């Protein structure tokens, strides 16, 4: 009980700040928009939103970016963690693996843009030996329809995050279980799937849920690196918020509420299933 109370100040600040912002956005999305000097309460913004093709396209792009980014981070992060665990990596190697974690995502997005855009560093290096004659010959990895630039940035930032979470779980893993499985003739894949993976699954799932929720609601990375059309939900909300027509603010707030609600729904579902699994023991 005392341990849980220690998290109370952080929880109150987080819920207070996020909850106040979400409440204000919800009020404005329902018509309480002080900036226009009038209040026309209703769900018209949500009705227009759900009937808009651009909203569903943006929802699909957000789901693609978050889903693909999470799968890449989960696969590469788990493999990296297993390699570090087998090598019994010390503090130095772990630091090199996760040195970029403190780098803000917006900085990582700019670095990705400078490296992988068609006028970036790799494009210029490819021009030196004659591999490309002009920037248009370099593959479009930034602002492309598949959001490859966004996925590159997410992989660079989130693979160490997932890897460290899995590595922490592996530190508590009983290696004798692998010896028993090997003595029973289990293949390498069988040992991984039936012995190692169940041991790290809670940590891996927790990290994946956080990566998915962040990628789904992230603004700066898809704004700098993603396709202009279809955009992701946060980028669509930003465009509506900065529209010269103040009436579009209501749509922007509705988009923000829907984005936060969907991301929160994923986290809540994971928390519910996690608690239910613990109760079952």
PDB file of C-alpha atoms in Angstrom:
ATOM      1  CA  UNK A   1       0.000   0.000   0.000  1.00  0.00           C
ATOM      2  CA  UNK A   2       2.811   2.374   0.964  1.00  0.00           C
ATOM      3  CA  UNK A   3       4.611   1.540  -2.275  1.00  0.00           C
ATOM      4  CA  UNK A   4       1.516   2.383  -4.314  1.00  0.00           C
ATOM      5  CA  UNK A   5       1.063   5.690  -2.501  1.00  0.00           C
ATOM      6  CA  UNK A   6       4.586   6.673  -3.579  1.00  0.00           C
ATOM      7  CA  UNK A   7       3.302   6.923  -7.168  1.00  0.00           C
ATOM      8  CA  UNK A   8       0.387   9.169  -6.171  1.00  0.00           C
ATOM      9  CA  UNK A   9       2.105  12.586  -6.699  1.00  0.00           C
ATOM     10  CA  UNK A  10       3.303  11.617 -10.176  1.00  0.00           C
ATOM     11  CA  UNK A  11      -0.104  10.179 -11.000  1.00  0.00           C
ATOM     12  CA  UNK A  12      -1.918  13.310  -9.835  1.00  0.00           C
ATOM     13  CA  UNK A  13       0.338  15.620 -11.862  1.00  0.00           C
ATOM     14  CA  UNK A  14       0.085  13.455 -14.985  1.00  0.00           C
ATOM     15  CA  UNK A  15      -3.662  12.963 -14.774  1.00  0.00           C
ATOM     16  CA  UNK A  16      -4.164  16.612 -13.853  1.00  0.00           C
ATOM     17  CA  UNK A  17      -2.205  18.025 -16.770  1.00  0.00           C
ATOM     18  CA  UNK A  18      -3.344  15.499 -19.378  1.00  0.00           C
ATOM     19  CA  UNK A  19      -6.876  15.322 -18.024  1.00  0.00           C
ATOM     20  CA  UNK A  20      -7.286  19.098 -18.016  1.00  0.00           C
ATOM     21  CA  UNK A  21      -6.086  19.349 -21.614  1.00  0.00           C
ATOM     22  CA  UNK A  22      -8.306  16.498 -22.721  1.00  0.00           C
ATOM     23  CA  UNK A  23     -11.302  17.990 -20.903  1.00  0.00           C
ATOM     24  CA  UNK A  24     -10.750  21.375 -22.548  1.00  0.00           C
ATOM     25  CA  UNK A  25     -10.431  19.716 -25.967  1.00  0.00           C
ATOM     26  CA  UNK A  26     -13.607  17.730 -25.313  1.00  0.00           C
ATOM     27  CA  UNK A  27     -15.554  20.846 -24.339  1.00  0.00           C
ATOM     28  CA  UNK A  28     -14.376  22.730 -27.420  1.00  0.00           C
ATOM     29  CA  UNK A  29     -15.118  19.771 -29.700  1.00  0.00           C
ATOM     30  CA  UNK A  30     -18.721  19.852 -28.442  1.00  0.00           C
ATOM     31  CA  UNK A  31     -19.148  23.502 -29.304  1.00  0.00           C
ATOM     32  CA  UNK A  32     -17.750  25.351 -26.307  1.00  0.00           C
ATOM     33  CA  UNK A  33     -15.278  27.351 -28.337  1.00  0.00           C
ATOM     34  CA  UNK A  34     -14.471  30.608 -26.526  1.00  0.00           C
ATOM     35  CA  UNK A  35     -12.272  31.845 -29.388  1.00  0.00           C
ATOM     36  CA  UNK A  36     -15.330  32.359 -31.625  1.00  0.00           C
ATOM     37  CA  UNK A  37     -17.271  34.070 -28.869  1.00  0.00           C
ATOM     38  CA  UNK A  38     -20.199  31.671 -29.124  1.00  0.00           C
ATOM     39  CA  UNK A  39     -21.231  28.252 -27.901  1.00  0.00           C
ATOM     40  CA  UNK A  40     -23.201  25.985 -30.207  1.00  0.00           C
ATOM     41  CA  UNK A  41     -23.329  22.725 -28.291  1.00  0.00           C
ATOM     42  CA  UNK A  42     -23.672  19.455 -30.146  1.00  0.00           C
ATOM     43  CA  UNK A  43     -21.853  16.558 -31.767  1.00  0.00           C
ATOM     44  CA  UNK A  44     -21.807  18.051 -35.257  1.00  0.00           C
ATOM     45  CA  UNK A  45     -17.986  17.992 -35.355  1.00  0.00           C
ATOM     46  CA  UNK A  46     -17.904  14.270 -34.617  1.00  0.00           C
ATOM     47  CA  UNK A  47     -20.678  13.557 -37.110  1.00  0.00           C
ATOM     48  CA  UNK A  48     -18.809  15.405 -39.864  1.00  0.00           C
ATOM     49  CA  UNK A  49     -15.573  13.746 -38.815  1.00  0.00           C
ATOM     50  CA  UNK A  50     -16.856  10.194 -39.054  1.00  0.00           C
ATOM     51  CA  UNK A  51     -18.476  10.887 -42.424  1.00  0.00           C
ATOM     52  CA  UNK A  52     -15.226  12.319 -43.817  1.00  0.00           C
ATOM     53  CA  UNK A  53     -13.074  10.155 -46.089  1.00  0.00           C
ATOM     54  CA  UNK A  54      -9.941  12.021 -45.000  1.00  0.00           C
ATOM     55  CA  UNK A  55     -10.560  10.955 -41.389  1.00  0.00           C
ATOM     56  CA  UNK A  56     -10.720   7.258 -42.255  1.00  0.00           C
ATOM     57  CA  UNK A  57      -7.642   7.572 -44.488  1.00  0.00           C
ATOM     58  CA  UNK A  58      -5.774   9.277 -41.657  1.00  0.00           C
ATOM     59  CA  UNK A  59      -6.926   6.598 -39.216  1.00  0.00           C
ATOM     60  CA  UNK A  60      -5.594   3.925 -41.567  1.00  0.00           C
ATOM     61  CA  UNK A  61      -2.242   5.700 -41.901  1.00  0.00           C
ATOM     62  CA  UNK A  62      -1.961   6.133 -38.120  1.00  0.00           C
ATOM     63  CA  UNK A  63      -2.751   2.437 -37.589  1.00  0.00           C
ATOM     64  CA  UNK A  64      -0.192   1.447 -40.236  1.00  0.00           C
ATOM     65  CA  UNK A  65       2.578   3.590 -38.765  1.00  0.00           C
ATOM     66  CA  UNK A  66       1.891   2.461 -35.196  1.00  0.00           C
ATOM     67  CA  UNK A  67       1.398  -1.216 -36.076  1.00  0.00           C
ATOM     68  CA  UNK A  68       4.373  -1.586 -38.410  1.00  0.00           C
ATOM     69  CA  UNK A  69       6.616   0.498 -36.144  1.00  0.00           C
ATOM     70  CA  UNK A  70       5.688  -1.633 -33.142  1.00  0.00           C
ATOM     71  CA  UNK A  71       6.296  -4.911 -34.985  1.00  0.00           C
ATOM     72  CA  UNK A  72       9.715  -3.741 -36.195  1.00  0.00           C
ATOM     73  CA  UNK A  73      10.695  -2.526 -32.724  1.00  0.00           C
ATOM     74  CA  UNK A  74       9.439  -5.757 -31.111  1.00  0.00           C
ATOM     75  CA  UNK A  75      11.275  -8.057 -33.529  1.00  0.00           C
ATOM     76  CA  UNK A  76      14.588  -6.187 -33.661  1.00  0.00           C
ATOM     77  CA  UNK A  77      14.501  -5.234 -29.982  1.00  0.00           C
ATOM     78  CA  UNK A  78      13.950  -8.860 -28.916  1.00  0.00           C
ATOM     79  CA  UNK A  79      16.731 -10.131 -31.186  1.00  0.00           C
ATOM     80  CA  UNK A  80      19.122  -7.467 -29.903  1.00  0.00           C
ATOM     81  CA  UNK A  81      18.249  -8.264 -26.291  1.00  0.00           C
ATOM     82  CA  UNK A  82      18.844 -11.979 -26.856  1.00  0.00           C
ATOM     83  CA  UNK A  83      22.213 -11.233 -28.457  1.00  0.00           C
ATOM     84  CA  UNK A  84      23.260  -8.993 -25.554  1.00  0.00           C
ATOM     85  CA  UNK A  85      22.076 -11.618 -23.069  1.00  0.00           C
ATOM     86  CA  UNK A  86      23.990 -14.424 -24.778  1.00  0.00           C
ATOM     87  CA  UNK A  87      27.106 -12.251 -24.953  1.00  0.00           C
ATOM     88  CA  UNK A  88      26.703 -11.320 -21.277  1.00  0.00           C
ATOM     89  CA  UNK A  89      27.103  -7.713 -22.331  1.00  0.00           C
ATOM     90  CA  UNK A  90      28.488  -5.342 -19.762  1.00  0.00           C
ATOM     91  CA  UNK A  91      27.534  -1.759 -19.015  1.00  0.00           C
ATOM     92  CA  UNK A  92      29.625  -0.372 -21.895  1.00  0.00           C
ATOM     93  CA  UNK A  93      27.940  -2.449 -24.599  1.00  0.00           C
ATOM     94  CA  UNK A  94      24.495  -1.763 -23.153  1.00  0.00           C
ATOM     95  CA  UNK A  95      25.246   1.957 -23.193  1.00  0.00           C
ATOM     96  CA  UNK A  96      26.232   1.788 -26.871  1.00  0.00           C
ATOM     97  CA  UNK A  97      23.018  -0.110 -27.622  1.00  0.00           C
ATOM     98  CA  UNK A  98      20.777   2.459 -25.969  1.00  0.00           C
ATOM     99  CA  UNK A  99      22.781   5.674 -26.284  1.00  0.00           C
ATOM    100  CA  UNK A 100      20.093   7.330 -28.409  1.00  0.00           C
ATOM    101  CA  UNK A 101      17.238   6.886 -25.930  1.00  0.00           C
ATOM    102  CA  UNK A 102      17.610  10.405 -24.434  1.00  0.00           C
ATOM    103  CA  UNK A 103      17.567  11.968 -27.931  1.00  0.00           C
ATOM    104  CA  UNK A 104      14.189  13.695 -28.460  1.00  0.00           C
ATOM    105  CA  UNK A 105      12.054  12.300 -31.244  1.00  0.00           C
ATOM    106  CA  UNK A 106      11.948  15.624 -33.031  1.00  0.00           C
ATOM    107  CA  UNK A 107      15.767  15.666 -33.189  1.00  0.00           C
ATOM    108  CA  UNK A 108      15.804  12.064 -34.416  1.00  0.00           C
ATOM    109  CA  UNK A 109      13.269  13.026 -37.089  1.00  0.00           C
ATOM    110  CA  UNK A 110      15.474  15.866 -38.313  1.00  0.00           C
ATOM    111  CA  UNK A 111      18.505  13.530 -38.399  1.00  0.00           C
ATOM    112  CA  UNK A 112      16.486  11.005 -40.420  1.00  0.00           C
ATOM    113  CA  UNK A 113      15.443  13.762 -42.808  1.00  0.00           C
ATOM    114  CA  UNK A 114      19.026  14.961 -43.282  1.00  0.00           C
ATOM    115  CA  UNK A 115      20.272  11.405 -43.869  1.00  0.00           C
ATOM    116  CA  UNK A 116      17.593   9.687 -45.941  1.00  0.00           C
ATOM    117  CA  UNK A 117      15.817  12.389 -47.954  1.00  0.00           C
ATOM    118  CA  UNK A 118      16.497  12.513 -51.695  1.00  0.00           C
ATOM    119  CA  UNK A 119      18.738  15.541 -51.110  1.00  0.00           C
ATOM    120  CA  UNK A 120      20.243  14.105 -47.933  1.00  0.00           C
ATOM    121  CA  UNK A 121      23.648  12.742 -47.023  1.00  0.00           C
ATOM    122  CA  UNK A 122      23.179   9.193 -48.337  1.00  0.00           C
ATOM    123  CA  UNK A 123      21.838  10.531 -51.645  1.00  0.00           C
ATOM    124  CA  UNK A 124      24.892  12.777 -52.024  1.00  0.00           C
ATOM    125  CA  UNK A 125      27.264   9.923 -51.161  1.00  0.00           C
ATOM    126  CA  UNK A 126      25.568   7.730 -53.769  1.00  0.00           C
ATOM    127  CA  UNK A 127      26.182  10.464 -56.333  1.00  0.00           C
ATOM    128  CA  UNK A 128      29.967  10.475 -55.747  1.00  0.00           C
ATOM    129  CA  UNK A 129      30.678   7.006 -57.286  1.00  0.00           C
ATOM    130  CA  UNK A 130      27.966   7.540 -59.900  1.00  0.00           C
ATOM    131  CA  UNK A 131      25.293   5.325 -58.324  1.00  0.00           C
ATOM    132  CA  UNK A 132      22.778   8.137 -58.898  1.00  0.00           C
ATOM    133  CA  UNK A 133      22.887  11.009 -61.357  1.00  0.00           C
ATOM    134  CA  UNK A 134      20.428  13.276 -59.568  1.00  0.00           C
ATOM    135  CA  UNK A 135      18.435  13.307 -56.285  1.00  0.00           C
ATOM    136  CA  UNK A 136      15.448  11.807 -58.081  1.00  0.00           C
ATOM    137  CA  UNK A 137      17.379   8.547 -58.638  1.00  0.00           C
ATOM    138  CA  UNK A 138      17.678   7.986 -54.887  1.00  0.00           C
ATOM    139  CA  UNK A 139      14.777   5.941 -53.408  1.00  0.00           C
ATOM    140  CA  UNK A 140      12.082   8.087 -51.794  1.00  0.00           C
ATOM    141  CA  UNK A 141      12.422   7.107 -48.144  1.00  0.00           C
ATOM    142  CA  UNK A 142      11.044  10.333 -46.661  1.00  0.00           C
ATOM    143  CA  UNK A 143       7.536  11.746 -47.153  1.00  0.00           C
ATOM    144  CA  UNK A 144       6.784   8.616 -49.169  1.00  0.00           C
ATOM    145  CA  UNK A 145       3.340   6.928 -49.407  1.00  0.00           C
ATOM    146  CA  UNK A 146       4.375   4.021 -47.123  1.00  0.00           C
ATOM    147  CA  UNK A 147       5.792   6.320 -44.441  1.00  0.00           C
ATOM    148  CA  UNK A 148       9.150   4.510 -44.585  1.00  0.00           C
ATOM    149  CA  UNK A 149      10.919   7.533 -43.118  1.00  0.00           C
ATOM    150  CA  UNK A 150       8.629   7.425 -40.079  1.00  0.00           C
ATOM    151  CA  UNK A 151       9.286   3.703 -39.651  1.00  0.00           C
ATOM    152  CA  UNK A 152      13.054   4.283 -39.896  1.00  0.00           C
ATOM    153  CA  UNK A 153      12.896   6.887 -37.148  1.00  0.00           C
ATOM    154  CA  UNK A 154      10.695   4.720 -34.946  1.00  0.00           C
ATOM    155  CA  UNK A 155      13.017   1.743 -35.402  1.00  0.00           C
ATOM    156  CA  UNK A 156      16.048   3.829 -34.469  1.00  0.00           C
ATOM    157  CA  UNK A 157      14.417   5.154 -31.324  1.00  0.00           C
ATOM    158  CA  UNK A 158      12.196   2.299 -30.167  1.00  0.00           C
ATOM    159  CA  UNK A 159      14.372  -0.788 -30.776  1.00  0.00           C
ATOM    160  CA  UNK A 160      16.633   0.092 -27.795  1.00  0.00           C
ATOM    161  CA  UNK A 161      13.556   0.850 -25.673  1.00  0.00           C
ATOM    162  CA  UNK A 162      12.033  -2.576 -26.340  1.00  0.00           C
ATOM    163  CA  UNK A 163      15.441  -4.242 -26.144  1.00  0.00           C
ATOM    164  CA  UNK A 164      16.175  -2.908 -22.664  1.00  0.00           C
ATOM    165  CA  UNK A 165      12.734  -3.996 -21.430  1.00  0.00           C
ATOM    166  CA  UNK A 166      13.297  -7.537 -22.741  1.00  0.00           C
ATOM    167  CA  UNK A 167      16.861  -7.564 -21.423  1.00  0.00           C
ATOM    168  CA  UNK A 168      15.595  -6.705 -17.929  1.00  0.00           C
ATOM    169  CA  UNK A 169      13.225  -9.672 -18.132  1.00  0.00           C
ATOM    170  CA  UNK A 170      16.028 -11.932 -19.352  1.00  0.00           C
ATOM    171  CA  UNK A 171      18.119 -10.926 -16.334  1.00  0.00           C
ATOM    172  CA  UNK A 172      15.510 -12.676 -14.166  1.00  0.00           C
ATOM    173  CA  UNK A 173      15.211 -15.668 -16.509  1.00  0.00           C
ATOM    174  CA  UNK A 174      16.368 -19.063 -15.217  1.00  0.00           C
ATOM    175  CA  UNK A 175      18.866 -20.312 -17.812  1.00  0.00           C
ATOM    176  CA  UNK A 176      18.598 -23.848 -16.485  1.00  0.00           C
ATOM    177  CA  UNK A 177      15.248 -24.142 -18.254  1.00  0.00           C
ATOM    178  CA  UNK A 178      17.091 -23.876 -21.572  1.00  0.00           C
ATOM    179  CA  UNK A 179      19.474 -26.636 -20.531  1.00  0.00           C
ATOM    180  CA  UNK A 180      16.553 -28.886 -19.676  1.00  0.00           C
ATOM    181  CA  UNK A 181      14.836 -28.152 -22.994  1.00  0.00           C
ATOM    182  CA  UNK A 182      18.079 -28.791 -24.884  1.00  0.00           C
ATOM    183  CA  UNK A 183      18.585 -32.105 -23.085  1.00  0.00           C
ATOM    184  CA  UNK A 184      15.083 -33.113 -24.177  1.00  0.00           C
ATOM    185  CA  UNK A 185      16.010 -32.507 -27.805  1.00  0.00           C
ATOM    186  CA  UNK A 186      14.194 -29.172 -28.326  1.00  0.00           C
ATOM    187  CA  UNK A 187      15.390 -27.212 -31.349  1.00  0.00           C
ATOM    188  CA  UNK A 188      16.643 -23.637 -31.074  1.00  0.00           C
ATOM    189  CA  UNK A 189      13.349 -22.271 -32.374  1.00  0.00           C
ATOM    190  CA  UNK A 190      11.351 -24.487 -29.962  1.00  0.00           C
ATOM    191  CA  UNK A 191      13.460 -23.328 -27.037  1.00  0.00           C
ATOM    192  CA  UNK A 192      12.889 -19.723 -27.988  1.00  0.00           C
ATOM    193  CA  UNK A 193       9.147 -20.055 -28.651  1.00  0.00           C
ATOM    194  CA  UNK A 194       8.184 -22.285 -25.706  1.00  0.00           C
ATOM    195  CA  UNK A 195      10.782 -21.379 -23.067  1.00  0.00           C
ATOM    196  CA  UNK A 196      12.304 -17.935 -23.590  1.00  0.00           C
ATOM    197  CA  UNK A 197       9.353 -16.052 -25.078  1.00  0.00           C
ATOM    198  CA  UNK A 198       6.876 -16.895 -22.277  1.00  0.00           C
ATOM    199  CA  UNK A 199       9.442 -15.633 -19.787  1.00  0.00           C
ATOM    200  CA  UNK A 200       9.842 -12.229 -21.441  1.00  0.00           C
ATOM    201  CA  UNK A 201       6.286 -11.866 -22.800  1.00  0.00           C
ATOM    202  CA  UNK A 202       4.939  -9.523 -20.074  1.00  0.00           C
ATOM    203  CA  UNK A 203       7.836  -7.089 -20.487  1.00  0.00           C
ATOM    204  CA  UNK A 204       7.697  -7.331 -24.278  1.00  0.00           C
ATOM    205  CA  UNK A 205       3.946  -6.697 -24.407  1.00  0.00           C
ATOM    206  CA  UNK A 206       4.204  -3.758 -22.012  1.00  0.00           C
ATOM    207  CA  UNK A 207       6.899  -2.130 -24.141  1.00  0.00           C
ATOM    208  CA  UNK A 208       4.951  -2.806 -27.352  1.00  0.00           C
ATOM    209  CA  UNK A 209       1.777  -1.217 -25.981  1.00  0.00           C
ATOM    210  CA  UNK A 210       3.705   1.926 -25.037  1.00  0.00           C
ATOM    211  CA  UNK A 211       5.406   2.076 -28.449  1.00  0.00           C
ATOM    212  CA  UNK A 212       2.078   1.603 -30.250  1.00  0.00           C
ATOM    213  CA  UNK A 213       0.303   4.273 -28.202  1.00  0.00           C
ATOM    214  CA  UNK A 214       3.169   6.737 -28.714  1.00  0.00           C
ATOM    215  CA  UNK A 215       3.461   6.090 -32.460  1.00  0.00           C
ATOM    216  CA  UNK A 216      -0.315   6.314 -32.929  1.00  0.00           C
ATOM    217  CA  UNK A 217      -0.585   9.706 -31.219  1.00  0.00           C
ATOM    218  CA  UNK A 218       2.803  11.117 -32.279  1.00  0.00           C
ATOM    219  CA  UNK A 219       2.746  14.401 -34.198  1.00  0.00           C
ATOM    220  CA  UNK A 220       6.280  15.625 -34.852  1.00  0.00           C
ATOM    221  CA  UNK A 221       7.665  12.516 -36.567  1.00  0.00           C
ATOM    222  CA  UNK A 222       4.862  11.979 -39.146  1.00  0.00           C
ATOM    223  CA  UNK A 223       4.675  15.762 -39.664  1.00  0.00           C
ATOM    224  CA  UNK A 224       8.344  15.899 -40.696  1.00  0.00           C
ATOM    225  CA  UNK A 225       8.776  12.491 -42.332  1.00  0.00           C
ATOM    226  CA  UNK A 226       5.332  11.156 -43.229  1.00  0.00           C
ATOM    227  CA  UNK A 227       3.319  11.466 -46.424  1.00  0.00           C
ATOM    228  CA  UNK A 228       1.320  14.627 -46.947  1.00  0.00           C
ATOM    229  CA  UNK A 229      -1.695  12.577 -48.046  1.00  0.00           C
ATOM    230  CA  UNK A 230      -3.027  10.651 -46.314  1.00  0.00           C
ATOM    231  CA  UNK A 231      -1.667  12.238 -43.171  1.00  0.00           C
ATOM    232  CA  UNK A 232      -1.911  10.716 -39.712  1.00  0.00           C
ATOM    233  CA  UNK A 233      -4.631  11.791 -37.264  1.00  0.00           C
ATOM    234  CA  UNK A 234      -2.408  14.174 -35.217  1.00  0.00           C
ATOM    235  CA  UNK A 235      -1.161  15.890 -38.397  1.00  0.00           C
ATOM    236  CA  UNK A 236      -4.749  16.218 -39.640  1.00  0.00           C
ATOM    237  CA  UNK A 237      -5.710  17.766 -36.292  1.00  0.00           C
ATOM    238  CA  UNK A 238      -2.820  20.239 -36.522  1.00  0.00           C
ATOM    239  CA  UNK A 239      -3.869  21.324 -39.997  1.00  0.00           C
ATOM    240  CA  UNK A 240      -7.423  21.888 -38.808  1.00  0.00           C
ATOM    241  CA  UNK A 241      -6.185  23.769 -35.723  1.00  0.00           C
ATOM    242  CA  UNK A 242      -4.048  26.132 -37.817  1.00  0.00           C
ATOM    243  CA  UNK A 243      -6.770  26.667 -40.437  1.00  0.00           C
ATOM    244  CA  UNK A 244      -7.612  30.327 -41.034  1.00  0.00           C
ATOM    245  CA  UNK A 245     -11.270  29.417 -40.517  1.00  0.00           C
ATOM    246  CA  UNK A 246     -11.776  29.369 -36.741  1.00  0.00           C
ATOM    247  CA  UNK A 247     -14.749  27.046 -37.174  1.00  0.00           C
ATOM    248  CA  UNK A 248     -12.249  24.312 -38.057  1.00  0.00           C
ATOM    249  CA  UNK A 249     -10.964  24.431 -34.465  1.00  0.00           C
ATOM    250  CA  UNK A 250     -13.942  22.339 -33.401  1.00  0.00           C
ATOM    251  CA  UNK A 251     -12.940  19.631 -35.885  1.00  0.00           C
ATOM    252  CA  UNK A 252      -9.328  19.811 -34.659  1.00  0.00           C
ATOM    253  CA  UNK A 253     -10.438  19.251 -31.084  1.00  0.00           C
ATOM    254  CA  UNK A 254     -12.688  16.370 -32.112  1.00  0.00           C
ATOM    255  CA  UNK A 255      -9.736  14.786 -33.923  1.00  0.00           C
ATOM    256  CA  UNK A 256      -7.548  15.216 -30.840  1.00  0.00           C
ATOM    257  CA  UNK A 257     -10.157  13.648 -28.572  1.00  0.00           C
ATOM    258  CA  UNK A 258     -10.649  10.684 -30.913  1.00  0.00           C
ATOM    259  CA  UNK A 259      -6.875  10.147 -31.230  1.00  0.00           C
ATOM    260  CA  UNK A 260      -6.328  10.279 -27.474  1.00  0.00           C
ATOM    261  CA  UNK A 261      -9.349   8.049 -26.920  1.00  0.00           C
ATOM    262  CA  UNK A 262      -8.154   5.346 -29.311  1.00  0.00           C
ATOM    263  CA  UNK A 263      -4.620   5.367 -27.911  1.00  0.00           C
ATOM    264  CA  UNK A 264      -5.991   5.277 -24.363  1.00  0.00           C
ATOM    265  CA  UNK A 265      -8.302   2.423 -25.319  1.00  0.00           C
ATOM    266  CA  UNK A 266      -5.323   0.303 -26.381  1.00  0.00           C
ATOM    267  CA  UNK A 267      -3.521   0.986 -23.092  1.00  0.00           C
ATOM    268  CA  UNK A 268      -6.677   0.347 -21.030  1.00  0.00           C
ATOM    269  CA  UNK A 269      -7.354  -2.931 -22.839  1.00  0.00           C
ATOM    270  CA  UNK A 270      -3.787  -4.079 -22.199  1.00  0.00           C
ATOM    271  CA  UNK A 271      -4.029  -3.080 -18.515  1.00  0.00           C
ATOM    272  CA  UNK A 272      -7.342  -4.931 -18.131  1.00  0.00           C
ATOM    273  CA  UNK A 273      -6.031  -8.099 -19.749  1.00  0.00           C
ATOM    274  CA  UNK A 274      -2.810  -7.887 -17.743  1.00  0.00           C
ATOM    275  CA  UNK A 275      -4.658  -7.580 -14.426  1.00  0.00           C
ATOM    276  CA  UNK A 276      -7.015 -10.385 -15.393  1.00  0.00           C
ATOM    277  CA  UNK A 277      -4.049 -12.610 -16.236  1.00  0.00           C
ATOM    278  CA  UNK A 278      -2.449 -11.906 -12.844  1.00  0.00           C
ATOM    279  CA  UNK A 279      -5.667 -12.739 -11.034  1.00  0.00           C
ATOM    280  CA  UNK A 280      -5.831 -16.062 -12.820  1.00  0.00           C
ATOM    281  CA  UNK A 281      -2.289 -16.627 -11.704  1.00  0.00           C
TER     282      UNK A 281
END
